Tab-separated table of C-alpha atoms in Angstrom:
chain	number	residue	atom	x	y	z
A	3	UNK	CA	115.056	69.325	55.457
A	4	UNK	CA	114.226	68.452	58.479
A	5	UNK	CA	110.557	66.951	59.961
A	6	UNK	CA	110.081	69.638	61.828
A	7	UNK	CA	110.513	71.746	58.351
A	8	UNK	CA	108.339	68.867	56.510
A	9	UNK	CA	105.805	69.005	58.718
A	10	UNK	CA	105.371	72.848	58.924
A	11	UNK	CA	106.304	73.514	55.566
A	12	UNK	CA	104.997	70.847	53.826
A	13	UNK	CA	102.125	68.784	55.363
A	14	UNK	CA	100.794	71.591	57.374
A	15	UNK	CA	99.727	73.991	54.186
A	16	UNK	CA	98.775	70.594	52.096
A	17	UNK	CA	95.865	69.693	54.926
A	18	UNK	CA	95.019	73.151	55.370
A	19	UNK	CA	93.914	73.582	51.169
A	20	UNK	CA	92.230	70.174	51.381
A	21	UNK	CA	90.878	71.877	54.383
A	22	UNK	CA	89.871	74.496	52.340
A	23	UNK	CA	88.563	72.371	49.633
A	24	UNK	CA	85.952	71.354	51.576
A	25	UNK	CA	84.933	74.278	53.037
A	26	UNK	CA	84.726	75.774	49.400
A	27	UNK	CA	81.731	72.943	48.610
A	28	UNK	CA	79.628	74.577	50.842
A	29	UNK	CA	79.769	78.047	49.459
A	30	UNK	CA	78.184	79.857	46.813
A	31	UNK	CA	79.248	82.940	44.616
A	32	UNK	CA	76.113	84.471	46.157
A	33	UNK	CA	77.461	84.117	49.577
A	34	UNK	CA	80.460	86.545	48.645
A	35	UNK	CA	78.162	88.602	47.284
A	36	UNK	CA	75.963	89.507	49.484
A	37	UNK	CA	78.903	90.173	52.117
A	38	UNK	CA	79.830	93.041	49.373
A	39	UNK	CA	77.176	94.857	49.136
A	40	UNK	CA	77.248	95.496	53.033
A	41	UNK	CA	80.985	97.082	53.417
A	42	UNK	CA	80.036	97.810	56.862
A	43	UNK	CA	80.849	94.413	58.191
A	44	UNK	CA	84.047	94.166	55.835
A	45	UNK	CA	85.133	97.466	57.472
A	46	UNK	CA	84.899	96.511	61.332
A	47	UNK	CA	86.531	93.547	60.864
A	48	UNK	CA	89.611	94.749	59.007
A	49	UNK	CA	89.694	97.670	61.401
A	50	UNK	CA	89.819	95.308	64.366
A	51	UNK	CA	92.470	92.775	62.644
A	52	UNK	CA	94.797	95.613	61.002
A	53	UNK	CA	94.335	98.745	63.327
A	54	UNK	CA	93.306	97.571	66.546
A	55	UNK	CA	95.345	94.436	67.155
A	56	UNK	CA	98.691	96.185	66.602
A	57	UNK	CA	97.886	98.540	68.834
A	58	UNK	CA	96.782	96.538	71.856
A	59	UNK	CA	100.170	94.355	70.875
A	60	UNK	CA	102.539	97.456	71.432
A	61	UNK	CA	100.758	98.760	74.786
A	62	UNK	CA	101.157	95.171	76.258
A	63	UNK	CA	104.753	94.718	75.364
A	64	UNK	CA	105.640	98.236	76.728
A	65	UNK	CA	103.221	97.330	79.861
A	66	UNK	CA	104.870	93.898	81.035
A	67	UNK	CA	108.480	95.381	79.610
A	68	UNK	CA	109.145	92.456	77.477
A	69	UNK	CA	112.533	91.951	76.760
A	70	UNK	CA	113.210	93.725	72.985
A	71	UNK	CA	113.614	90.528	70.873
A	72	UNK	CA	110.203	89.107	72.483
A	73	UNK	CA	108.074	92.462	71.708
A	74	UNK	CA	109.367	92.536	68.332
A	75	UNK	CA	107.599	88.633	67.999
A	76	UNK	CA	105.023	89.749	69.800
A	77	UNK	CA	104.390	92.276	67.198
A	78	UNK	CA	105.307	90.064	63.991
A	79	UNK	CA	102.177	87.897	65.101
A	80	UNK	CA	100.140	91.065	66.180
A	81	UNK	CA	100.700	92.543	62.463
A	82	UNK	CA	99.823	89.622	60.638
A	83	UNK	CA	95.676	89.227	59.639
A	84	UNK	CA	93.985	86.019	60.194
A	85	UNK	CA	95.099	82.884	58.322
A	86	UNK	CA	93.443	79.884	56.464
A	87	UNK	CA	93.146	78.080	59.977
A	88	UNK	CA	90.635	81.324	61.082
A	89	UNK	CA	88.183	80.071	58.243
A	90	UNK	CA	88.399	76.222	59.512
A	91	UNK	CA	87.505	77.753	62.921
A	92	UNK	CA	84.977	79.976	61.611
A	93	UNK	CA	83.622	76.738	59.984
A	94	UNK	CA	83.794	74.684	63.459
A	95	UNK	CA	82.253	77.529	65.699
A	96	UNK	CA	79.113	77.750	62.762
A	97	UNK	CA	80.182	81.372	61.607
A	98	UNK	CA	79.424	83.287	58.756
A	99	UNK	CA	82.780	81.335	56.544
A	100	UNK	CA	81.992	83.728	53.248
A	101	UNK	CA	82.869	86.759	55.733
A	102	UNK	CA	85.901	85.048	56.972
A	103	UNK	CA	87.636	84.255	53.875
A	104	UNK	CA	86.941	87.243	52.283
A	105	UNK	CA	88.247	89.232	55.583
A	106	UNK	CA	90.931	86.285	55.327
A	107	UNK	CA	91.729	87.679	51.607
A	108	UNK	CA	91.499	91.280	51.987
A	109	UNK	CA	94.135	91.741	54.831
A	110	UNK	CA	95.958	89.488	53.361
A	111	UNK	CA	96.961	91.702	50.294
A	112	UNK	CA	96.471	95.071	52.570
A	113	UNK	CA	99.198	93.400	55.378
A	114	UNK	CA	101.557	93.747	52.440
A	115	UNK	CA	101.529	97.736	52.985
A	116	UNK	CA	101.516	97.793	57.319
A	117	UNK	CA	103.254	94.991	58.277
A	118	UNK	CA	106.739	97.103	56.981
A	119	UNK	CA	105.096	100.344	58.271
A	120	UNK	CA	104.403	98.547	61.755
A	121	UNK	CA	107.476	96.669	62.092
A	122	UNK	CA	110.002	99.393	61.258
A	123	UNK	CA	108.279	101.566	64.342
A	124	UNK	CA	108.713	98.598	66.209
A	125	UNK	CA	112.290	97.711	65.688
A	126	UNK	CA	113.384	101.210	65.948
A	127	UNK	CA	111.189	101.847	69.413
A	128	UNK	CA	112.330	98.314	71.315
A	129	UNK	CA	116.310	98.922	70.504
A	130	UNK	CA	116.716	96.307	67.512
A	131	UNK	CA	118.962	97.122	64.866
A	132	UNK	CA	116.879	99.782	62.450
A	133	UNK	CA	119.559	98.959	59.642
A	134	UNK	CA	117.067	95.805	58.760
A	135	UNK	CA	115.513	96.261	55.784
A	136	UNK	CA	112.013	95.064	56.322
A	137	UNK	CA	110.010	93.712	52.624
A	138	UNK	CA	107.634	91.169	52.536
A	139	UNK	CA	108.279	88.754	49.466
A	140	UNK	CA	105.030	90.020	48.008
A	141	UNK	CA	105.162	87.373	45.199
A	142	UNK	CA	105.436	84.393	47.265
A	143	UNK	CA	102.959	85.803	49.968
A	144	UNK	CA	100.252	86.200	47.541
A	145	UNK	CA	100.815	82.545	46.120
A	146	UNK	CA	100.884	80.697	49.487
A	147	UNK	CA	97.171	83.414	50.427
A	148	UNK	CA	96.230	81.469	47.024
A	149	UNK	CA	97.826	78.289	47.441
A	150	UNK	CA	96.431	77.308	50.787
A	151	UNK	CA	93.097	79.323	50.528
A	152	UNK	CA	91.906	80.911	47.129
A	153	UNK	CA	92.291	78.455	44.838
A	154	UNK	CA	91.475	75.025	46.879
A	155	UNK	CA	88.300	77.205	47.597
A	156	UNK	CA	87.196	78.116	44.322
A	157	UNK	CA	87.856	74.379	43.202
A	158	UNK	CA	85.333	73.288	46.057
A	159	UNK	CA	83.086	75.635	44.918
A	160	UNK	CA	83.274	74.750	41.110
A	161	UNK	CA	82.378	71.074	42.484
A	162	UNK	CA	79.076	72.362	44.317
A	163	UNK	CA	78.128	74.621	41.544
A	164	UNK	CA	78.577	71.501	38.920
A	165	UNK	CA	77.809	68.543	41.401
A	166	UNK	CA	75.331	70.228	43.873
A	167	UNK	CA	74.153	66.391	45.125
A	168	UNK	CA	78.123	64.968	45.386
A	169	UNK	CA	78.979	68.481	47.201
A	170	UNK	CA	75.662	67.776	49.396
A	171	UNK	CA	76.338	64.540	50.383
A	172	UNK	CA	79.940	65.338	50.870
A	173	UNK	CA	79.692	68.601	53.358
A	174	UNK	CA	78.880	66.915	56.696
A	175	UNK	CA	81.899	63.779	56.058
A	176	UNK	CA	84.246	66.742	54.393
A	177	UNK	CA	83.695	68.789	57.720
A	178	UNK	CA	83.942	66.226	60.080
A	179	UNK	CA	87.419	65.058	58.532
A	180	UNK	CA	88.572	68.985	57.988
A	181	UNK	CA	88.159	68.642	62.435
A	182	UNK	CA	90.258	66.089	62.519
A	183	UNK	CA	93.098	67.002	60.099
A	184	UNK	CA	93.453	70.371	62.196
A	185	UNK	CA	93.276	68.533	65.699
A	186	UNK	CA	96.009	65.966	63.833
A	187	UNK	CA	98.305	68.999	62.436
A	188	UNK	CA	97.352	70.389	65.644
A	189	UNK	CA	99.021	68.151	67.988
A	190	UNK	CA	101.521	67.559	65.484
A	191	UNK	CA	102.986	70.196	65.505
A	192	UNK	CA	102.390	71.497	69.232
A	193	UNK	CA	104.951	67.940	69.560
A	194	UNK	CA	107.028	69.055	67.524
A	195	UNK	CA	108.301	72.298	68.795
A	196	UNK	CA	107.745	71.058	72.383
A	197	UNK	CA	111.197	71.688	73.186
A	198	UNK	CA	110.968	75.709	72.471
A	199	UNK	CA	107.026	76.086	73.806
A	200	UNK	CA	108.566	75.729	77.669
A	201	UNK	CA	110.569	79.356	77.394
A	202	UNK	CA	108.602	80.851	75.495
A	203	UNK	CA	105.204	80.228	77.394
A	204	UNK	CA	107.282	81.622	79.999
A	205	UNK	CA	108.616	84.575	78.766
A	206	UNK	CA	105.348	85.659	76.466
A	207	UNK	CA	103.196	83.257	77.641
A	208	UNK	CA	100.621	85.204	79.300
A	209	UNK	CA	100.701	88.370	77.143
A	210	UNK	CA	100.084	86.320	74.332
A	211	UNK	CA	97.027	85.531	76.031
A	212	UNK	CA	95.973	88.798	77.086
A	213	UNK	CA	96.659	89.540	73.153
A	214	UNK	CA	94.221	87.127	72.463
A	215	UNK	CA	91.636	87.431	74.748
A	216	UNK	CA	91.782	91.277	74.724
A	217	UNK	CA	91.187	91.137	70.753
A	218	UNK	CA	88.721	89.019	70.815
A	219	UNK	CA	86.395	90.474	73.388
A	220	UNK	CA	87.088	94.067	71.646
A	221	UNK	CA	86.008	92.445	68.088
A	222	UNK	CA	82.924	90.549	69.591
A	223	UNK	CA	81.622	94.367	71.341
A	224	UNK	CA	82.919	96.084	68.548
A	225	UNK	CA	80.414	93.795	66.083
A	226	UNK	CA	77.289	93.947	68.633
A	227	UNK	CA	77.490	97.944	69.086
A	228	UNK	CA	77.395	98.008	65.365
A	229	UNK	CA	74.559	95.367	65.095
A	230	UNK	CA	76.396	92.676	63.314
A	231	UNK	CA	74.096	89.264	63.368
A	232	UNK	CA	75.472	86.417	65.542
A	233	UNK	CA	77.181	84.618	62.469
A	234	UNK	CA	79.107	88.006	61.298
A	235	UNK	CA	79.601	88.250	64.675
A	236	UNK	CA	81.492	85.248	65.581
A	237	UNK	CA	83.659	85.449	61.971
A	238	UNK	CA	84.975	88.414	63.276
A	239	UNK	CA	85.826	87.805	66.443
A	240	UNK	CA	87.591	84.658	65.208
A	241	UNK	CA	89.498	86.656	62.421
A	242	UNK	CA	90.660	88.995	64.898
A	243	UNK	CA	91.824	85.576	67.314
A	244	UNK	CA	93.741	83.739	65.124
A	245	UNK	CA	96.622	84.932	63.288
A	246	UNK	CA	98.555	84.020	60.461
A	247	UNK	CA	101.548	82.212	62.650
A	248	UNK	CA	102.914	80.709	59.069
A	249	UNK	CA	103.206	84.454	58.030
A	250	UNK	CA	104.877	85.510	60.700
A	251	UNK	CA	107.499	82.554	61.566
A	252	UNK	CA	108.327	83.400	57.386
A	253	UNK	CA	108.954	87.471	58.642
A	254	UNK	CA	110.784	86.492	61.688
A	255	UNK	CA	113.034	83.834	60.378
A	256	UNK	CA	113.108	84.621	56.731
A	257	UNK	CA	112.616	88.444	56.120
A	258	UNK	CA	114.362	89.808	59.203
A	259	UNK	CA	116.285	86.863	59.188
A	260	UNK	CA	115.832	86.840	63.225
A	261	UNK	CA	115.739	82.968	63.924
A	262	UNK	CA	116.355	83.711	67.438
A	263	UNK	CA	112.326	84.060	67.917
A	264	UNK	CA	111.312	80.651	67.099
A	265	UNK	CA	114.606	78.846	68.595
């Protein structure tokens, strides 16, 4: 193995669950609770990550005519929901983190269903080979969703619901290290695939960005037409920012066995 697999397959989930670990000691059950008895804000935001996304995605790699083996990347990431890094960000922007994780959760186990649905149209439209069978290891996807974000979460929260004044005097030291694990693992890995960011920030560079900006701006109108508060607000617009890149680099290198994307 080498660091560059250490690092993202190894250190990078381990900080994000202690991550997640201390984001769990500042919720309650109640929290969750109260997000599910309004479906409405569950329903925009898994419209705008699952529905939306892909969508904007395909027009922009038929609209710069990306070459076929960059669209199809540019699609893996479009396809795949927010990730564990979404709630830290959610955390570090003051959103609503219940809403994130749960959105987090949800599309998680929904992704399962469209990202073969998605990514068959996909290969077939760009010109890739449409003899690739496309399944997501369902098994292991649903233990690294609980893994990195489920259960370190729950443990937090079992620590503020049985040591309310530890998890109290922990929150503001557990958030300010959770910033600088991700600006650590950040940089970290940014150095270590230096080599391959010059081509590709080329190549997708900018529609990447236009992914992202585009998504983000149609999430944050998309909440305030439909009244969302400012906290909801910002979850969602963050969910629908940040994908799952661990997901994806696992579909392009793994399930379509297409290595070429990340080389």
């Amino acid at each position: 193995m080498t660091a560059v697999d250490i690092i993202s397959n190894v250190f990078l989930p381990l900080s994000l669950a202690i991550i997640m670990l201390g984001m769990g000691m500042t919720l309650r059950v109640s929290d969750f609770t109260r997000i599910l008895k309004k479906p409405k804000t569950i329903l925009i935001g898994l419209t705008n990550q699952l529905i939306f996304i892909p969508i904007i995605g395909f027009a922009l790699a038929i609209a710069f005519n990306l070459d076929p083996t960059m669209a199809v990347g540019l699609m893996i990431l479009a396809t795949c929901p927010g990730g564990a890094t979404s709630n830290l960000i959610t955390q570090v922007c003051k959103g609503k983190i219940a809403l994130s994780v749960t959105l987090t959760a949800i599309a998680s186990i929904i992704c399962v269903f469209t990202i073969p649905f998605i990514l068959s149209y996909a290969l077939a439209y760009f010109g890739s080979d449409t003899n690739v069978a496309i399944k997501l290891p369902i098994l292991d996807t649903i233990i690294q969703i609980m893994g990195i974000t489920i259960i370190p979460i729950s443990i937090g929260m079992l620590i503020r619901r049985f040591k309310p004044s530890f998890a109290q005097r922990m929150e503001k030291p557990m958030r300010m290290a959770s910033t600088v694990i991700f600006i650590i693992v950040f940089i970290v890995v940014v150095a270590a695939k230096f080599n391959m960011l010059g081509t590709a920030m080329q190549e997708v560079g900018l529609v990447t960005l236009l992914l992202n900006i585009i998504t983000m701006g149609l999430s944050y109108v998309t909440a305030r037409v439909f009244k969302l508060k400012l906290k909801s607000t910002i979850s969602i617009t963050v969910e629908s920012g940040i994908q799952n890149g661990t997901l994806a680099i696992v579909i392009a290198t793994t399930i379509l066995n297409c290595n070429d994307y990340f080389k």
